[in-house]
Amino acid sequence: MKTSVACLVLVAMCLGLVASQKTYTNRFDNVDVDSVLRNDRILTNYIKCLMDKGSCTPEGRELKKLLPDALQSDCSKCTDVQRRNSQKVITFLRTRRPGEWKLLLDKYDPNGNYRARHNL
């Protein structure tokens, strides 16, 4: 799977990045992604936020604003750490929470353009 796909979910699930000129902020690059993925409550809250089915933290609100740019630019503004962590998130969601993965893709890629570019 391409790292740009991983970027979408990582951004959606844990980073809450703020867009800048060249790259997204690295302020959240030290987030323990494994810990988030092991905590069903936290992960579910992020998913609910992104799906407009629950409240959002300030970071969650930023995630929702950033997703269209990340999708459109194929995560061109992501740091290397964000790309590596994104792969973890994508793999986890695709294998352990495929229904929610599909819902996220359906919401944030309704025409399937992103999926077509990455053979999803």
Short mmCIF file of C-alpha atoms in Angstrom, two decimals:
data_model
loop_
_atom_site.label_atom_id
_atom_site.label_comp_id
_atom_site.label_asym_id
_atom_site.label_seq_id
_atom_site.Cartn_x
_atom_site.Cartn_y
_atom_site.Cartn_z
CA MET A 1 0.00 0.00 0.00
CA LYS A 2 1.27 3.45 -0.84
CA THR A 3 2.44 5.71 1.96
CA SER A 4 0.09 8.44 0.80
CA VAL A 5 -2.87 6.23 1.69
CA ALA A 6 -1.29 5.64 5.05
CA CYS A 7 -0.95 9.38 5.47
CA LEU A 8 -4.68 9.87 5.17
CA VAL A 9 -5.51 7.55 8.00
CA LEU A 10 -2.69 8.60 10.25
CA VAL A 11 -3.67 12.18 9.82
CA ALA A 12 -7.30 11.14 10.39
CA MET A 13 -6.60 9.00 13.39
CA CYS A 14 -3.83 10.49 15.42
CA LEU A 15 -1.75 13.40 14.30
CA GLY A 16 -4.05 16.40 14.14
CA LEU A 17 -1.61 18.19 11.91
CA VAL A 18 -1.78 21.82 10.94
CA ALA A 19 -1.08 22.62 7.30
CA SER A 20 1.88 24.86 6.48
CA GLN A 21 3.67 25.92 3.33
CA LYS A 22 6.13 23.01 2.95
CA THR A 23 5.18 20.32 5.44
CA TYR A 24 2.61 19.67 8.09
CA THR A 25 3.77 20.49 11.56
CA ASN A 26 5.97 17.88 13.20
CA ARG A 27 4.55 18.84 16.59
CA PHE A 28 2.75 15.50 16.81
CA ASP A 29 5.47 13.29 15.32
CA ASN A 30 6.26 11.93 18.78
CA VAL A 31 2.74 10.51 19.24
CA ASP A 32 2.91 6.87 20.30
CA VAL A 33 0.83 5.47 17.46
CA ASP A 34 1.06 1.92 18.80
CA SER A 35 -0.46 3.06 22.08
CA VAL A 36 -3.35 4.77 20.27
CA LEU A 37 -4.00 1.65 18.20
CA ARG A 38 -4.03 -0.54 21.33
CA ASN A 39 -6.58 1.71 23.04
CA ASP A 40 -10.02 0.97 21.55
CA ARG A 41 -11.63 3.89 23.34
CA ILE A 42 -9.24 6.50 22.00
CA LEU A 43 -9.18 5.06 18.51
CA THR A 44 -12.98 4.82 18.41
CA ASN A 45 -13.27 8.44 19.55
CA TYR A 46 -11.06 9.59 16.69
CA ILE A 47 -13.10 7.58 14.21
CA LYS A 48 -16.37 8.97 15.58
CA CYS A 49 -15.00 12.49 15.32
CA LEU A 50 -13.96 11.98 11.71
CA MET A 51 -17.30 10.43 10.85
CA ASP A 52 -19.27 13.31 12.49
CA LYS A 53 -20.73 10.88 15.02
CA GLY A 54 -18.99 12.15 18.13
CA SER A 55 -17.30 15.13 19.64
CA CYS A 56 -13.85 16.18 18.52
CA THR A 57 -10.84 17.38 20.37
CA PRO A 58 -9.17 20.47 18.95
CA GLU A 59 -6.73 18.11 17.23
CA GLY A 60 -9.62 16.10 15.81
CA ARG A 61 -11.14 19.24 14.31
CA GLU A 62 -7.81 20.03 12.67
CA LEU A 63 -7.67 16.49 11.31
CA LYS A 64 -10.99 16.93 9.58
CA LYS A 65 -9.83 20.18 8.01
CA LEU A 66 -6.54 18.69 6.84
CA LEU A 67 -7.80 15.47 5.28
CA PRO A 68 -8.90 16.96 1.94
CA ASP A 69 -5.47 18.52 1.43
CA ALA A 70 -3.67 15.31 2.42
CA LEU A 71 -5.79 13.31 -0.02
CA GLN A 72 -5.46 15.78 -2.85
CA SER A 73 -1.69 16.16 -2.45
CA ASP A 74 -0.97 12.47 -1.80
CA CYS A 75 0.48 13.48 1.55
CA SER A 76 3.16 15.55 -0.12
CA LYS A 77 3.38 17.72 3.00
CA CYS A 78 3.86 14.78 5.39
CA THR A 79 7.11 14.26 7.27
CA ASP A 80 8.97 10.95 7.04
CA VAL A 81 7.82 10.05 10.56
CA GLN A 82 4.21 10.68 9.58
CA ARG A 83 4.57 8.43 6.55
CA ARG A 84 6.09 5.58 8.61
CA ASN A 85 3.45 5.86 11.32
CA SER A 86 0.74 6.07 8.70
CA GLN A 87 1.67 2.65 7.40
CA LYS A 88 1.11 1.22 10.88
CA VAL A 89 -2.32 2.81 11.10
CA ILE A 90 -3.40 1.68 7.65
CA THR A 91 -2.30 -1.88 8.24
CA PHE A 92 -4.08 -1.96 11.59
CA LEU A 93 -7.35 -0.55 10.30
CA ARG A 94 -7.43 -2.68 7.16
CA THR A 95 -6.83 -5.89 9.10
CA ARG A 96 -8.52 -5.28 12.45
CA ARG A 97 -11.21 -2.70 11.75
CA PRO A 98 -12.04 -3.09 8.06
CA GLY A 99 -15.61 -1.83 8.40
CA GLU A 100 -14.48 1.45 9.88
CA TRP A 101 -11.66 1.68 7.33
CA LYS A 102 -14.23 1.39 4.55
CA LEU A 103 -16.45 4.03 6.15
CA LEU A 104 -13.53 6.45 6.34
CA LEU A 105 -12.63 5.84 2.71
CA ASP A 106 -16.26 6.23 1.66
CA LYS A 107 -16.57 9.53 3.47
CA TYR A 108 -13.25 11.07 2.49
CA ASP A 109 -13.00 9.57 -1.01
CA PRO A 110 -16.64 9.36 -2.15
CA ASN A 111 -15.79 9.19 -5.86
CA GLY A 112 -13.08 6.57 -5.38
CA ASN A 113 -10.40 8.71 -7.05
CA TYR A 114 -7.90 8.24 -4.25
CA ARG A 115 -8.58 4.50 -4.07
CA ALA A 116 -8.16 4.17 -7.83
CA ARG A 117 -4.76 5.89 -7.74
CA HIS A 118 -3.60 3.48 -5.02
CA ASN A 119 -5.39 0.29 -6.08
CA LEU A 120 -7.54 0.05 -2.96
#
